[in-house]
mmCIF file of C-alpha atoms in Angstrom:
data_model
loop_
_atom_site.group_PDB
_atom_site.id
_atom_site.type_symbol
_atom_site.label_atom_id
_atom_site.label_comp_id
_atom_site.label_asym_id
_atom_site.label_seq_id
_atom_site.Cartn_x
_atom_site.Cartn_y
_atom_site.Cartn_z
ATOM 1 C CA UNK T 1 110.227 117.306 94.226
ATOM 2 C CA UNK T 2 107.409 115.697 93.523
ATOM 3 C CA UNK T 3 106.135 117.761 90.709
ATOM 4 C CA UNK T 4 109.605 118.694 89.124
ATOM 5 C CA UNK T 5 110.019 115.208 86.840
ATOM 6 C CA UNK T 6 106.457 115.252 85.741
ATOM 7 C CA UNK T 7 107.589 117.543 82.457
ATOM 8 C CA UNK T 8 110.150 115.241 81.489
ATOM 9 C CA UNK T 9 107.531 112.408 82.052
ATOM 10 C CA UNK T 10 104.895 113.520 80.248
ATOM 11 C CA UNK T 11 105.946 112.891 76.566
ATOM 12 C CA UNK T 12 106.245 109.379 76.865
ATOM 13 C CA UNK T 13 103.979 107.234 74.795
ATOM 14 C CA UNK T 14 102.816 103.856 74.320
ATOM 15 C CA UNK T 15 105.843 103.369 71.526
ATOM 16 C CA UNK T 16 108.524 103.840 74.131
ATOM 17 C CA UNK T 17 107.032 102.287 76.903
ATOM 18 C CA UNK T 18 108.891 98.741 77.169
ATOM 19 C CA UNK T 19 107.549 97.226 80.359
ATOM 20 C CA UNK T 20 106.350 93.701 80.774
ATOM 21 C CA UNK T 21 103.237 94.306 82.908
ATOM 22 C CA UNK T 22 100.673 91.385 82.925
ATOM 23 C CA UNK T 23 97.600 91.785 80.571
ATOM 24 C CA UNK T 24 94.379 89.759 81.540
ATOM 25 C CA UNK T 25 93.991 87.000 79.364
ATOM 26 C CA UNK T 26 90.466 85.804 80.701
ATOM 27 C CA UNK T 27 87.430 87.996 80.068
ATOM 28 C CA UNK T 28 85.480 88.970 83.018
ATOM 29 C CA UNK T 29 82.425 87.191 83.600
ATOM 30 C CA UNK T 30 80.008 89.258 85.151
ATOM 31 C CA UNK T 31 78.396 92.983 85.118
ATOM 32 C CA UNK T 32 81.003 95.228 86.497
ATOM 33 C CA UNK T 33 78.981 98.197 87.571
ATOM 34 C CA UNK T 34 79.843 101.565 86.312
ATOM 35 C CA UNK T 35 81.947 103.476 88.306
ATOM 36 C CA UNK T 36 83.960 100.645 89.613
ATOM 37 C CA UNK T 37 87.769 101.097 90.997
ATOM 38 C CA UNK T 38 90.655 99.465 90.672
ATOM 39 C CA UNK T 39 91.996 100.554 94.494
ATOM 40 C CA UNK T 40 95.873 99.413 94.444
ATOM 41 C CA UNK T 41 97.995 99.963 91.556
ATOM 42 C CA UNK T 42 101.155 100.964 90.834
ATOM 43 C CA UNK T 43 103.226 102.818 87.901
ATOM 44 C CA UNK T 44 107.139 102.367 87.310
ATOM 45 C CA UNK T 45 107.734 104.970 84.889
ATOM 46 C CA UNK T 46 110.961 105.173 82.563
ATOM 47 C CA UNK T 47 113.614 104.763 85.041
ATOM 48 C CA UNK T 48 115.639 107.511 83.058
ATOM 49 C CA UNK T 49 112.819 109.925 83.890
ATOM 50 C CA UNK T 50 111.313 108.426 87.392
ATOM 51 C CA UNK T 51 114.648 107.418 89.296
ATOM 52 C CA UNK T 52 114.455 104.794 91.962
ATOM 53 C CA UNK T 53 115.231 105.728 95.234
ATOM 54 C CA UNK T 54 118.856 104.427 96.574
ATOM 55 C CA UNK T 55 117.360 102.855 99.814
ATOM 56 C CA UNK T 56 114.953 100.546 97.880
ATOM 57 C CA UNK T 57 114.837 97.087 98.314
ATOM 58 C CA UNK T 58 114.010 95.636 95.062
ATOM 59 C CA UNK T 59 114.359 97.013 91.208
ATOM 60 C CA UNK T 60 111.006 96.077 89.411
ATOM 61 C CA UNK T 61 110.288 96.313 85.719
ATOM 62 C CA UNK T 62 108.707 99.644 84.275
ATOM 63 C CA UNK T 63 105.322 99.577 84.148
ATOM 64 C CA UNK T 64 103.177 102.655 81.781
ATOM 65 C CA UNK T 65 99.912 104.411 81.844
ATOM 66 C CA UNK T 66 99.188 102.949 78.997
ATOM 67 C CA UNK T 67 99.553 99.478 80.338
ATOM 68 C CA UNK T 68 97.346 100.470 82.930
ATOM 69 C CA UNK T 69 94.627 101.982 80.861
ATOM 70 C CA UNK T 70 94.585 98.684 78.420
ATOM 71 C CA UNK T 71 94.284 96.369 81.505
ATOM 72 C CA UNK T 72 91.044 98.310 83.024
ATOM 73 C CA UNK T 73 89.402 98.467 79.259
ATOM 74 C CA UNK T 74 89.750 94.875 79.491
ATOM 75 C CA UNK T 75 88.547 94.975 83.077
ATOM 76 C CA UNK T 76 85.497 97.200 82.397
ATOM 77 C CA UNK T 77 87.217 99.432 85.470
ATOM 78 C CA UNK T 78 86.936 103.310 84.921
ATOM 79 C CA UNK T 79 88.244 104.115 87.774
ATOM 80 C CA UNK T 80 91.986 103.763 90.170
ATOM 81 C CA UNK T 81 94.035 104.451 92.570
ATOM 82 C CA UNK T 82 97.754 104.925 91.954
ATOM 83 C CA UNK T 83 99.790 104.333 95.134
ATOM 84 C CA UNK T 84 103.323 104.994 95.191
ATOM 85 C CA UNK T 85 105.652 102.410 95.990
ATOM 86 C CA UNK T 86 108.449 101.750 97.917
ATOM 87 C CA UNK T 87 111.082 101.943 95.106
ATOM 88 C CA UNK T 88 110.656 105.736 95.053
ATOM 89 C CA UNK T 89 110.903 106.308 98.473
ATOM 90 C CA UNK T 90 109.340 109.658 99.487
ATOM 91 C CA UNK T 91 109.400 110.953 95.560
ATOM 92 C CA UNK T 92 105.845 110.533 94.424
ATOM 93 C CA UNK T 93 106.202 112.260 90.407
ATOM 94 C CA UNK T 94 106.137 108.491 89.048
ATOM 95 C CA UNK T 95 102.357 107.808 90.547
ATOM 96 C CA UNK T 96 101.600 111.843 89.480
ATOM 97 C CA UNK T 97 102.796 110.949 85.836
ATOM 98 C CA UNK T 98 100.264 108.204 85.663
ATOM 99 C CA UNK T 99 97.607 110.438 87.548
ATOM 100 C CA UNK T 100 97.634 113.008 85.043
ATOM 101 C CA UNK T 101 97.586 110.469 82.260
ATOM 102 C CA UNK T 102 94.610 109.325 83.391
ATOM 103 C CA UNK T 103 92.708 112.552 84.800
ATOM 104 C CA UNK T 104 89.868 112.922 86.649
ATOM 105 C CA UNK T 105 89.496 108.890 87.166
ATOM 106 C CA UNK T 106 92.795 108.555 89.016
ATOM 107 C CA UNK T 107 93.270 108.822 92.606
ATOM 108 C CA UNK T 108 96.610 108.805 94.444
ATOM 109 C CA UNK T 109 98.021 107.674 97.804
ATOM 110 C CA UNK T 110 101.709 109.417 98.450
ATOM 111 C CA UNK T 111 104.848 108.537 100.589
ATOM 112 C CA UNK T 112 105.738 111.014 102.426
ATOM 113 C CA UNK T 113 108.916 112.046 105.012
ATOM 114 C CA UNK T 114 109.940 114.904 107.354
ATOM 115 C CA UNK T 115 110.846 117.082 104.668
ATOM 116 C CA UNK T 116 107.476 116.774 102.794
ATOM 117 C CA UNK T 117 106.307 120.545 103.446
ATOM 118 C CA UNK T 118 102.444 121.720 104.145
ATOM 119 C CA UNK T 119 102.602 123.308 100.894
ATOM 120 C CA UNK T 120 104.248 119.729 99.227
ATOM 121 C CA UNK T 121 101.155 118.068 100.628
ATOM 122 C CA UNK T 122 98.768 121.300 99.642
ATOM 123 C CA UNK T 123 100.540 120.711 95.409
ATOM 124 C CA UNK T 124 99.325 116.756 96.090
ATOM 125 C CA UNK T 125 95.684 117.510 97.298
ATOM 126 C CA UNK T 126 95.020 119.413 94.617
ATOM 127 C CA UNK T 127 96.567 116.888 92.017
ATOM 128 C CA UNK T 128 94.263 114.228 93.310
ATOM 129 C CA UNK T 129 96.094 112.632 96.054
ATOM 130 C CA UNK T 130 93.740 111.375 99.034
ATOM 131 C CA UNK T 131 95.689 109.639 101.208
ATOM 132 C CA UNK T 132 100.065 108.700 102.938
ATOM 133 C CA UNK T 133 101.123 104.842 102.983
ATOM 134 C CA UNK T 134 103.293 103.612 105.689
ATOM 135 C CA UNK T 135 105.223 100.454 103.702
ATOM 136 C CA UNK T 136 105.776 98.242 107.210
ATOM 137 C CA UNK T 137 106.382 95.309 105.224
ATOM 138 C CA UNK T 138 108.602 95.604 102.258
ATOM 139 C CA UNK T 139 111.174 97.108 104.493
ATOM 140 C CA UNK T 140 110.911 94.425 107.067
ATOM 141 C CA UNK T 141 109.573 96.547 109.909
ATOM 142 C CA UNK T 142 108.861 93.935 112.658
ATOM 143 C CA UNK T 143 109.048 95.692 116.124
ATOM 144 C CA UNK T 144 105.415 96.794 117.347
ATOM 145 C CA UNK T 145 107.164 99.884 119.502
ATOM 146 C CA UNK T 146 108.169 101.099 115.630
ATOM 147 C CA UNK T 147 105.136 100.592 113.772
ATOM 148 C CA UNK T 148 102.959 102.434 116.690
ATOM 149 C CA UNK T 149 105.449 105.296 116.329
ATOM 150 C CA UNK T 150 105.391 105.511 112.635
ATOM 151 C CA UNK T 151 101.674 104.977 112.685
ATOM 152 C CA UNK T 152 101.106 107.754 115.334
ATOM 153 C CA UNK T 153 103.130 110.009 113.546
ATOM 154 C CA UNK T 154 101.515 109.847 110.127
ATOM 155 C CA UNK T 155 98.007 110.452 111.975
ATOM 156 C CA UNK T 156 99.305 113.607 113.386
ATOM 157 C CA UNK T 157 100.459 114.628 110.604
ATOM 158 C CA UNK T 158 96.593 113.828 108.230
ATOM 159 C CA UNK T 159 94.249 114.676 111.122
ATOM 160 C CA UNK T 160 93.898 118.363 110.198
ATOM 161 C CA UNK T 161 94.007 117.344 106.384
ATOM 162 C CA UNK T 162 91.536 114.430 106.482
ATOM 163 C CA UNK T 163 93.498 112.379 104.610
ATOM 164 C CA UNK T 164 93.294 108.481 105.403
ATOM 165 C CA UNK T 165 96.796 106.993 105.819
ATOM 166 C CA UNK T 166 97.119 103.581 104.497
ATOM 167 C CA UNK T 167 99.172 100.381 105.958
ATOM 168 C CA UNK T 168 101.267 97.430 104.105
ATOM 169 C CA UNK T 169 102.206 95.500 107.229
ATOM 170 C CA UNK T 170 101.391 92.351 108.580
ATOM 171 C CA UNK T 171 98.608 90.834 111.799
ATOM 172 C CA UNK T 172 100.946 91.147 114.179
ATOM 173 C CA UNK T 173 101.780 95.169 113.617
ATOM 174 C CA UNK T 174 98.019 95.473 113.141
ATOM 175 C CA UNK T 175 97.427 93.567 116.814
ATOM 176 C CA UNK T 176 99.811 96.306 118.401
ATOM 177 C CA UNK T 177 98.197 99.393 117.109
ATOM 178 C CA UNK T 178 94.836 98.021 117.207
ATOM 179 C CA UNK T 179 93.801 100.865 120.002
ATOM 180 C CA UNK T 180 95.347 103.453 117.841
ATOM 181 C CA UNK T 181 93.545 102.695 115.282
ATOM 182 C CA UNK T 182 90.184 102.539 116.966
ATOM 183 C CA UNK T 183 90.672 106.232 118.047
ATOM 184 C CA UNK T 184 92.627 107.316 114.641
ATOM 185 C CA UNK T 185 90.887 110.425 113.837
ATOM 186 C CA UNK T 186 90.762 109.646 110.057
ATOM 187 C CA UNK T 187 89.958 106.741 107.731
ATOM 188 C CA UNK T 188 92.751 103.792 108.156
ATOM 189 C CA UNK T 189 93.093 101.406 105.596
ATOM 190 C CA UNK T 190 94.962 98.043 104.968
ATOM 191 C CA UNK T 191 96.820 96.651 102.043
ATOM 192 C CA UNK T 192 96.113 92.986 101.034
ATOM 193 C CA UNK T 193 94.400 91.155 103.082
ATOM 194 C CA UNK T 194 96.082 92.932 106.037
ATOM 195 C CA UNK T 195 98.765 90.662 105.438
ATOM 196 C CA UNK T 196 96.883 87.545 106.107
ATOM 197 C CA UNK T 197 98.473 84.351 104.725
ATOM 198 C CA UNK T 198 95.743 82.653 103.409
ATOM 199 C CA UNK T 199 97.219 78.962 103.847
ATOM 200 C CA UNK T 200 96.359 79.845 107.839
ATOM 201 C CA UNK T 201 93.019 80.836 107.164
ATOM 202 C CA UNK T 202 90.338 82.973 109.297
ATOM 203 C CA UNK T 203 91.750 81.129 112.847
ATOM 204 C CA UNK T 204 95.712 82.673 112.186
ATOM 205 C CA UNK T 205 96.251 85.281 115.228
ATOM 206 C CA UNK T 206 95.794 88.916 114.642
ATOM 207 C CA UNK T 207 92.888 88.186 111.844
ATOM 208 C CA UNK T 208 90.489 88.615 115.045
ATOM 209 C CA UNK T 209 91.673 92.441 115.544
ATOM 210 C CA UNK T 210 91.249 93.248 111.881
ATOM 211 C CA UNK T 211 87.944 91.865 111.701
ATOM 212 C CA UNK T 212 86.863 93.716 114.595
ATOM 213 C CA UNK T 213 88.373 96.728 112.959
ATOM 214 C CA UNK T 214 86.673 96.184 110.035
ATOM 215 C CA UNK T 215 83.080 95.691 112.006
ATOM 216 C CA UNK T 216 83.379 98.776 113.835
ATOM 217 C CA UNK T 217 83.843 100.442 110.831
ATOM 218 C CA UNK T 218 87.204 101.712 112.023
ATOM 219 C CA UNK T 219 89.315 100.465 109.113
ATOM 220 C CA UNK T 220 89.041 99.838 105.574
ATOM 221 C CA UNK T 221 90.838 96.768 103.760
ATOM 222 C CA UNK T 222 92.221 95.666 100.655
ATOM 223 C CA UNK T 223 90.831 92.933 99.597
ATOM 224 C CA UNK T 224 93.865 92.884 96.502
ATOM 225 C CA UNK T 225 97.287 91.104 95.753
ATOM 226 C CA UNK T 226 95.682 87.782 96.781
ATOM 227 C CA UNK T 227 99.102 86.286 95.257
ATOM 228 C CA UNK T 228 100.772 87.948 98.312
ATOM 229 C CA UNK T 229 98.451 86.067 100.269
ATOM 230 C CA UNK T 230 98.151 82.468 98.887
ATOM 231 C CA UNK T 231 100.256 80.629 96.323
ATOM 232 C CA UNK T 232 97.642 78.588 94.701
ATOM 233 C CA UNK T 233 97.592 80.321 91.334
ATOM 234 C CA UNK T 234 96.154 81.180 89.523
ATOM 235 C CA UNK T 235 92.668 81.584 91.360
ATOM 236 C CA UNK T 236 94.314 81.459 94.808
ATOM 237 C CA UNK T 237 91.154 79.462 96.127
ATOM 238 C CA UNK T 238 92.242 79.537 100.148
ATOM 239 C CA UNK T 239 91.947 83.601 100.379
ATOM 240 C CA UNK T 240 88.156 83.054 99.740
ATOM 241 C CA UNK T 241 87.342 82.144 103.132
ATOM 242 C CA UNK T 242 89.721 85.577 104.031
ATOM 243 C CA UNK T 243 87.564 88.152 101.711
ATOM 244 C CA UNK T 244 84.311 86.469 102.418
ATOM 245 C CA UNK T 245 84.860 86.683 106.136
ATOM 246 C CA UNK T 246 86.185 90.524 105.923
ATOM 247 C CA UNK T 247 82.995 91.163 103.206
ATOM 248 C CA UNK T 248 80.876 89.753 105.922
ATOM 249 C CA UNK T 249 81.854 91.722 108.778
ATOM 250 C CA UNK T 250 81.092 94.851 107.450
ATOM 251 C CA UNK T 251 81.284 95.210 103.495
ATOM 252 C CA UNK T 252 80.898 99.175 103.145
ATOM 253 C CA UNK T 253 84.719 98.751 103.961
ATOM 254 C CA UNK T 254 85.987 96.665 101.819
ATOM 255 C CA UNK T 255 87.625 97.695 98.671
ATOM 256 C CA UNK T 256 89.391 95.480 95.572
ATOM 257 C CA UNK T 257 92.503 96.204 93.983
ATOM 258 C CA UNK T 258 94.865 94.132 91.127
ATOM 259 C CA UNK T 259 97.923 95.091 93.022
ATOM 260 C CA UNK T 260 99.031 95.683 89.103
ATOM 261 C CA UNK T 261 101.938 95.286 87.956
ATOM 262 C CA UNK T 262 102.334 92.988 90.185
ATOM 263 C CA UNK T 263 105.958 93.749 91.567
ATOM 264 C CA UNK T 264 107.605 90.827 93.398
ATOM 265 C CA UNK T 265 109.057 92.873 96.487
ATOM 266 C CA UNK T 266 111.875 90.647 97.449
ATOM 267 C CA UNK T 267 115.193 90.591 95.264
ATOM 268 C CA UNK T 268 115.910 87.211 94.448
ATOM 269 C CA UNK T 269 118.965 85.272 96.122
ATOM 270 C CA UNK T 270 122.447 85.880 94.746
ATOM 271 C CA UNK T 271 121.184 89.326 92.817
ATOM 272 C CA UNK T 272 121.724 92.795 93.503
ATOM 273 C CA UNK T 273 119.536 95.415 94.935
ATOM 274 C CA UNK T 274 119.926 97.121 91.705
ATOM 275 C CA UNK T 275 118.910 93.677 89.286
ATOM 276 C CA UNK T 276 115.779 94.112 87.585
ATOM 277 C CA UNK T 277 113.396 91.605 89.491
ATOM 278 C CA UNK T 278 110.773 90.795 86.853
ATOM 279 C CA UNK T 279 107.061 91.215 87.574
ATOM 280 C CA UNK T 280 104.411 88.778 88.442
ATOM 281 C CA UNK T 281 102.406 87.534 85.460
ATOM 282 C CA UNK T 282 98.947 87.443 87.499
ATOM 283 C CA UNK T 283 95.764 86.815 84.975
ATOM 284 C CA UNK T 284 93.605 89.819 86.429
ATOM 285 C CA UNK T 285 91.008 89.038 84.656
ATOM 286 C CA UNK T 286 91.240 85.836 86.542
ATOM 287 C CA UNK T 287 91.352 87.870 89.553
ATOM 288 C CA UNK T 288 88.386 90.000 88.797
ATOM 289 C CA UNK T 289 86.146 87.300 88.483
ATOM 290 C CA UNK T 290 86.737 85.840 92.224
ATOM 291 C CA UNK T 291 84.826 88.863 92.934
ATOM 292 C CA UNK T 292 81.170 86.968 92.323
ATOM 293 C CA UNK T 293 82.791 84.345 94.524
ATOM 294 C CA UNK T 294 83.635 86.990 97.356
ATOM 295 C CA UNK T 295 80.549 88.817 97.494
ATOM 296 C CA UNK T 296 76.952 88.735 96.411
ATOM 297 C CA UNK T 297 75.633 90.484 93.768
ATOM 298 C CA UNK T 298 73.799 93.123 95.614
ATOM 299 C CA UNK T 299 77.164 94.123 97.563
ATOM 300 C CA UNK T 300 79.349 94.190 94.573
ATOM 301 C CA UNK T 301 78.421 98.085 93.639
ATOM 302 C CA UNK T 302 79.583 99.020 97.227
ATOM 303 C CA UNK T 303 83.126 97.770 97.205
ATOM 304 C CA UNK T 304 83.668 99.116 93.616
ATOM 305 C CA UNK T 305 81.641 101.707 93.469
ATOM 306 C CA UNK T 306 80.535 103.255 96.335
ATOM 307 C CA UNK T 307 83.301 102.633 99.142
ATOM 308 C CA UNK T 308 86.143 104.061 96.877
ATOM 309 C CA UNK T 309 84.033 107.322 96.076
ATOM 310 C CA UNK T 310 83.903 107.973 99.941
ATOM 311 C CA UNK T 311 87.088 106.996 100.563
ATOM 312 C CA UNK T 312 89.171 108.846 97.731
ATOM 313 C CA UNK T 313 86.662 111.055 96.912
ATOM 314 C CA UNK T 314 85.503 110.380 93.577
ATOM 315 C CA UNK T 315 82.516 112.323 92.363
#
């Protein structure tokens, strides 16, 4: 399933690709080291070619490889992680589409069901894929008693693959599997933040249990989509205290992502489902440079360098 679309996929070029995806209008102001990863995007390919799944909750703009690959020339990133959202459901060819566009410096993290086969996930590891995401938070996923069953399921189902499974979900899910992850058998990692709300700051319940996650060394986070986390655009000042506190208790894992394109998950009121919901216009390079204000210099290589090559296996 995953690989069938990828034919039809691949002859689309830069003169057909009409997506609105957010270009960084501010020039980064410091050394980005070579290497460095952009650890959270996300690629809507031609809906015509890359379906959306029926059970989504949103319809975002497209968003192209080539998009992608202009925004990290103008980021100085080589390297990324494609991670497939919820919009496709289980079908991952939309994040393999912009994989193979970008070869050997793409990594990808899948979605993944019951039906997904051995062999599905054997096609995937050899494509470049590194890792499952459980989406607890776009679909709405509230109850504790769920999100330890989902979560225990997908580590059953990577322990013998050594693939890290990867969590969009909010303090309060991460407070009730906190002993599951301690013992999780392979890498864990958190999306933005771990769903922090920045206007709370470091004292908000369940930020605690992720830091002591994160000293342990027992999960990785995110430290990306900091416009999920605050609304003071565009520099979104109050996560600062978040990323310097998660940097500080243990910054060999910590990783940085755009979050690009940027979808705004949540349809707005009186549209449909199927409405086109347009994407965020975030200034990444904006984004980028809050970096320097995160971490010091001498810890900057290991969240964009040197913590994504463990994690996704770069080389």
């Amino acid at each position: 399933m995953m690989l069938a679309s990828i034919a039809a996929g691949a002859t689309m070029t830069s003169s057909n690709a009409f997506s609105k995806a957010a270009q960084p209008s501010t020039p980064v102001n410091f050394d980005v080291p070579a290497g460095a990863c952009d650890c959270h995007t996300h690629i809507h390919g031609d809906p015509a070619k890359f379906p959306f799944f029926a059970g989504r909750v949103y319809t975002p703009e497209p968003a192209s490889p080539e998009e992608m690959s202009a925004l990290h020339k103008a980021l100085h990133v080589e390297r990324v992680v494609i991670v497939t959202p919820s919009v496709y459901g289980p079908d991952n060819s939309s994040t393999l589409f912009g994989m193979t566009a970008r070869g050997a410096t793409a990594r990808g993290v899948a979605v993944i069901d019951d039906k997904t086969s051995e062999s599905d996930l054997d096609a995937m590891q050899k494509a470049g894929f590194r890792g499952i995401r459980l989406n607890l938070a776009t679909g709405g996923v509230n109850d504790p008693n769920v999100g330890r069953q989902r979560f225990s399921a997908a580590i059953e189902r990577m322990k013998a693959r050594g693939w890290h499974v990867q969590l969009f979900t909010s303090l309060a899910i991460i407070s009730a599997i906190k002993d599951l992850v301690a013992t999780a058998p392979v890498p864990v990692v958190f999306d933005h933040f771990g769903g922090a709300e920045a206007a709370l700051g470091t004292g908000q319940p369940g930020f605690d249990d992720l830091l002591a996650l994160v000293k342990s060394g027992k999960a990785y986070v995110k430290i990306s989509g900091a416009y999920r986390a605050s609304r003071l655009a565009p520099d979104y000042a109050d996560a600062t205290p978040l990323a310097q506190a998660l940097i500080a208790a243990n910054a060999e894992r910590i990783v940085w992502g755009t979050d690009w394109p940027q979808p705004d998950s949540v349809t707005p009121q009186g549209k449909k489902v199927t409405d086109v919901t347009p994407l965020y216009q975030i200034d990444d390079g904006r984004l980028l440079n809050q970096l320097p204000v995160w971490a010091p210099d001498a810890i900057r290589k290991t969240i964009l360098v040197d913590n994504p090559a463990r994690l996704y296996g770069f080389t």
